Amino acid sequence: MSHTSPASATEGQPAQPAELQFIIYSRSYCHLCDDLRDALRAALGSQPAQIEMIDVDADPELVALYDELVPVLMGRATDGQWLQLCHYHLDPLRLQDFLAAR
């Protein structure tokens, strides 16, 4: 699984904060997955964010990692690392801490 890094500022232009990036490890026909995505969008409000849904059942390694935890919300930190923020349901306090650290 590859993810692109945020674009760097070009010369003469101020650096823009990197767009928020999230992954939700999910399954097809998973209402909790849809609920987590919708809760994340609502919590972010008008903040631009990229939210990628990845079906764990398409990759045996992901099944091994996340099988019983789906849905799992991951957020990309400013250092490029993916951090697990919560699973099953959105944890608003954990999300708030994650956003404050950016």
JSON list of C-alpha atoms in Angstrom, two decimals:
[
{"chain": "A", "resi": 1, "resn": "MET", "atom": "CA", "xyz": [0.00, 0.00, 0.00]},
{"chain": "A", "resi": 2, "resn": "SER", "atom": "CA", "xyz": [1.57, 3.29, -1.00]},
{"chain": "A", "resi": 3, "resn": "HIS", "atom": "CA", "xyz": [0.55, 6.78, -0.08]},
{"chain": "A", "resi": 4, "resn": "THR", "atom": "CA", "xyz": [1.88, 9.96, -1.59]},
{"chain": "A", "resi": 5, "resn": "SER", "atom": "CA", "xyz": [3.52, 12.56, 0.58]},
{"chain": "A", "resi": 6, "resn": "PRO", "atom": "CA", "xyz": [2.07, 16.07, 0.77]},
{"chain": "A", "resi": 7, "resn": "ALA", "atom": "CA", "xyz": [3.34, 18.47, -1.85]},
{"chain": "A", "resi": 8, "resn": "SER", "atom": "CA", "xyz": [5.99, 20.89, -0.66]},
{"chain": "A", "resi": 9, "resn": "ALA", "atom": "CA", "xyz": [5.62, 24.65, -1.00]},
{"chain": "A", "resi": 10, "resn": "THR", "atom": "CA", "xyz": [7.02, 26.15, -4.15]},
{"chain": "A", "resi": 11, "resn": "GLU", "atom": "CA", "xyz": [9.58, 28.96, -4.03]},
{"chain": "A", "resi": 12, "resn": "GLY", "atom": "CA", "xyz": [8.06, 32.37, -3.35]},
{"chain": "A", "resi": 13, "resn": "GLN", "atom": "CA", "xyz": [4.82, 30.95, -1.94]},
{"chain": "A", "resi": 14, "resn": "PRO", "atom": "CA", "xyz": [4.09, 30.49, 1.74]},
{"chain": "A", "resi": 15, "resn": "ALA", "atom": "CA", "xyz": [3.91, 26.91, 2.96]},
{"chain": "A", "resi": 16, "resn": "GLN", "atom": "CA", "xyz": [0.34, 25.66, 3.27]},
{"chain": "A", "resi": 17, "resn": "PRO", "atom": "CA", "xyz": [-0.61, 23.31, 6.06]},
{"chain": "A", "resi": 18, "resn": "ALA", "atom": "CA", "xyz": [-0.75, 19.76, 4.73]},
{"chain": "A", "resi": 19, "resn": "GLU", "atom": "CA", "xyz": [-4.24, 18.47, 4.09]},
{"chain": "A", "resi": 20, "resn": "LEU", "atom": "CA", "xyz": [-5.42, 16.09, 6.75]},
{"chain": "A", "resi": 21, "resn": "GLN", "atom": "CA", "xyz": [-5.16, 12.46, 5.67]},
{"chain": "A", "resi": 22, "resn": "PHE", "atom": "CA", "xyz": [-7.08, 9.57, 7.16]},
{"chain": "A", "resi": 23, "resn": "ILE", "atom": "CA", "xyz": [-7.51, 5.89, 6.39]},
{"chain": "A", "resi": 24, "resn": "ILE", "atom": "CA", "xyz": [-10.45, 3.85, 7.60]},
{"chain": "A", "resi": 25, "resn": "TYR", "atom": "CA", "xyz": [-9.75, 0.14, 7.46]},
{"chain": "A", "resi": 26, "resn": "SER", "atom": "CA", "xyz": [-13.19, -1.22, 6.69]},
{"chain": "A", "resi": 27, "resn": "ARG", "atom": "CA", "xyz": [-15.26, -3.99, 5.18]},
{"chain": "A", "resi": 28, "resn": "SER", "atom": "CA", "xyz": [-17.94, -4.03, 2.52]},
{"chain": "A", "resi": 29, "resn": "TYR", "atom": "CA", "xyz": [-21.46, -3.61, 3.89]},
{"chain": "A", "resi": 30, "resn": "CYS", "atom": "CA", "xyz": [-20.16, -2.51, 7.31]},
{"chain": "A", "resi": 31, "resn": "HIS", "atom": "CA", "xyz": [-22.54, 0.00, 8.86]},
{"chain": "A", "resi": 32, "resn": "LEU", "atom": "CA", "xyz": [-20.04, 0.80, 11.63]},
{"chain": "A", "resi": 33, "resn": "CYS", "atom": "CA", "xyz": [-17.51, 1.71, 8.93]},
{"chain": "A", "resi": 34, "resn": "ASP", "atom": "CA", "xyz": [-19.96, 4.11, 7.31]},
{"chain": "A", "resi": 35, "resn": "ASP", "atom": "CA", "xyz": [-20.90, 5.52, 10.71]},
{"chain": "A", "resi": 36, "resn": "LEU", "atom": "CA", "xyz": [-17.24, 6.13, 11.60]},
{"chain": "A", "resi": 37, "resn": "ARG", "atom": "CA", "xyz": [-16.62, 7.88, 8.25]},
{"chain": "A", "resi": 38, "resn": "ASP", "atom": "CA", "xyz": [-19.72, 10.06, 8.67]},
{"chain": "A", "resi": 39, "resn": "ALA", "atom": "CA", "xyz": [-18.81, 10.94, 12.27]},
{"chain": "A", "resi": 40, "resn": "LEU", "atom": "CA", "xyz": [-15.28, 11.87, 11.17]},
{"chain": "A", "resi": 41, "resn": "ARG", "atom": "CA", "xyz": [-16.59, 14.12, 8.41]},
{"chain": "A", "resi": 42, "resn": "ALA", "atom": "CA", "xyz": [-19.00, 15.79, 10.85]},
{"chain": "A", "resi": 43, "resn": "ALA", "atom": "CA", "xyz": [-16.25, 16.29, 13.45]},
{"chain": "A", "resi": 44, "resn": "LEU", "atom": "CA", "xyz": [-13.92, 17.84, 10.88]},
{"chain": "A", "resi": 45, "resn": "GLY", "atom": "CA", "xyz": [-16.58, 20.27, 9.69]},
{"chain": "A", "resi": 46, "resn": "SER", "atom": "CA", "xyz": [-15.21, 22.40, 6.86]},
{"chain": "A", "resi": 47, "resn": "GLN", "atom": "CA", "xyz": [-11.58, 21.32, 7.36]},
{"chain": "A", "resi": 48, "resn": "PRO", "atom": "CA", "xyz": [-10.32, 19.79, 4.12]},
{"chain": "A", "resi": 49, "resn": "ALA", "atom": "CA", "xyz": [-9.35, 16.16, 4.56]},
{"chain": "A", "resi": 50, "resn": "GLN", "atom": "CA", "xyz": [-8.64, 13.11, 2.48]},
{"chain": "A", "resi": 51, "resn": "ILE", "atom": "CA", "xyz": [-10.45, 10.04, 3.81]},
{"chain": "A", "resi": 52, "resn": "GLU", "atom": "CA", "xyz": [-9.56, 6.73, 2.20]},
{"chain": "A", "resi": 53, "resn": "MET", "atom": "CA", "xyz": [-11.60, 3.60, 2.87]},
{"chain": "A", "resi": 54, "resn": "ILE", "atom": "CA", "xyz": [-9.55, 0.40, 2.54]},
{"chain": "A", "resi": 55, "resn": "ASP", "atom": "CA", "xyz": [-11.27, -3.00, 2.58]},
{"chain": "A", "resi": 56, "resn": "VAL", "atom": "CA", "xyz": [-9.22, -5.25, 4.89]},
{"chain": "A", "resi": 57, "resn": "ASP", "atom": "CA", "xyz": [-10.63, -8.37, 3.25]},
{"chain": "A", "resi": 58, "resn": "ALA", "atom": "CA", "xyz": [-8.68, -7.56, 0.07]},
{"chain": "A", "resi": 59, "resn": "ASP", "atom": "CA", "xyz": [-5.34, -8.14, 1.83]},
{"chain": "A", "resi": 60, "resn": "PRO", "atom": "CA", "xyz": [-4.53, -11.07, 4.16]},
{"chain": "A", "resi": 61, "resn": "GLU", "atom": "CA", "xyz": [-1.98, -8.94, 6.03]},
{"chain": "A", "resi": 62, "resn": "LEU", "atom": "CA", "xyz": [-4.63, -6.33, 6.82]},
{"chain": "A", "resi": 63, "resn": "VAL", "atom": "CA", "xyz": [-7.03, -9.06, 7.96]},
{"chain": "A", "resi": 64, "resn": "ALA", "atom": "CA", "xyz": [-4.32, -10.34, 10.31]},
{"chain": "A", "resi": 65, "resn": "LEU", "atom": "CA", "xyz": [-3.79, -6.85, 11.73]},
{"chain": "A", "resi": 66, "resn": "TYR", "atom": "CA", "xyz": [-7.32, -5.47, 11.94]},
{"chain": "A", "resi": 67, "resn": "ASP", "atom": "CA", "xyz": [-9.82, -8.33, 11.56]},
{"chain": "A", "resi": 68, "resn": "GLU", "atom": "CA", "xyz": [-11.70, -7.99, 14.85]},
{"chain": "A", "resi": 69, "resn": "LEU", "atom": "CA", "xyz": [-11.11, -4.22, 15.19]},
{"chain": "A", "resi": 70, "resn": "VAL", "atom": "CA", "xyz": [-12.78, -3.00, 11.98]},
{"chain": "A", "resi": 71, "resn": "PRO", "atom": "CA", "xyz": [-13.43, -0.18, 11.47]},
{"chain": "A", "resi": 72, "resn": "VAL", "atom": "CA", "xyz": [-10.05, 1.27, 12.39]},
{"chain": "A", "resi": 73, "resn": "LEU", "atom": "CA", "xyz": [-9.31, 4.98, 11.94]},
{"chain": "A", "resi": 74, "resn": "MET", "atom": "CA", "xyz": [-5.73, 5.96, 11.13]},
{"chain": "A", "resi": 75, "resn": "GLY", "atom": "CA", "xyz": [-4.48, 9.53, 10.86]},
{"chain": "A", "resi": 76, "resn": "ARG", "atom": "CA", "xyz": [-1.31, 10.69, 9.16]},
{"chain": "A", "resi": 77, "resn": "ALA", "atom": "CA", "xyz": [0.84, 12.73, 11.53]},
{"chain": "A", "resi": 78, "resn": "THR", "atom": "CA", "xyz": [2.96, 15.66, 10.41]},
{"chain": "A", "resi": 79, "resn": "ASP", "atom": "CA", "xyz": [6.04, 13.41, 10.42]},
{"chain": "A", "resi": 80, "resn": "GLY", "atom": "CA", "xyz": [4.35, 11.11, 7.88]},
{"chain": "A", "resi": 81, "resn": "GLN", "atom": "CA", "xyz": [3.65, 8.28, 10.32]},
{"chain": "A", "resi": 82, "resn": "TRP", "atom": "CA", "xyz": [0.22, 6.66, 10.39]},
{"chain": "A", "resi": 83, "resn": "LEU", "atom": "CA", "xyz": [-1.29, 6.60, 13.88]},
{"chain": "A", "resi": 84, "resn": "GLN", "atom": "CA", "xyz": [-4.20, 4.46, 14.99]},
{"chain": "A", "resi": 85, "resn": "LEU", "atom": "CA", "xyz": [-6.72, 6.90, 16.45]},
{"chain": "A", "resi": 86, "resn": "CYS", "atom": "CA", "xyz": [-9.60, 4.60, 17.34]},
{"chain": "A", "resi": 87, "resn": "HIS", "atom": "CA", "xyz": [-11.67, 1.61, 16.28]},
{"chain": "A", "resi": 88, "resn": "TYR", "atom": "CA", "xyz": [-15.37, 0.68, 16.19]},
{"chain": "A", "resi": 89, "resn": "HIS", "atom": "CA", "xyz": [-16.54, 4.26, 16.90]},
{"chain": "A", "resi": 90, "resn": "LEU", "atom": "CA", "xyz": [-15.02, 7.73, 16.58]},
{"chain": "A", "resi": 91, "resn": "ASP", "atom": "CA", "xyz": [-13.17, 8.84, 19.71]},
{"chain": "A", "resi": 92, "resn": "PRO", "atom": "CA", "xyz": [-13.72, 12.63, 19.63]},
{"chain": "A", "resi": 93, "resn": "LEU", "atom": "CA", "xyz": [-11.11, 13.33, 22.32]},
{"chain": "A", "resi": 94, "resn": "ARG", "atom": "CA", "xyz": [-8.44, 11.29, 20.55]},
{"chain": "A", "resi": 95, "resn": "LEU", "atom": "CA", "xyz": [-9.28, 13.06, 17.27]},
{"chain": "A", "resi": 96, "resn": "GLN", "atom": "CA", "xyz": [-9.10, 16.44, 19.00]},
{"chain": "A", "resi": 97, "resn": "ASP", "atom": "CA", "xyz": [-5.67, 15.57, 20.45]},
{"chain": "A", "resi": 98, "resn": "PHE", "atom": "CA", "xyz": [-4.49, 14.40, 17.02]},
{"chain": "A", "resi": 99, "resn": "LEU", "atom": "CA", "xyz": [-5.65, 17.64, 15.35]},
{"chain": "A", "resi": 100, "resn": "ALA", "atom": "CA", "xyz": [-4.12, 19.81, 18.10]},
{"chain": "A", "resi": 101, "resn": "ALA", "atom": "CA", "xyz": [-0.74, 18.12, 17.56]},
{"chain": "A", "resi": 102, "resn": "ARG", "atom": "CA", "xyz": [-0.72, 19.21, 13.92]}
]
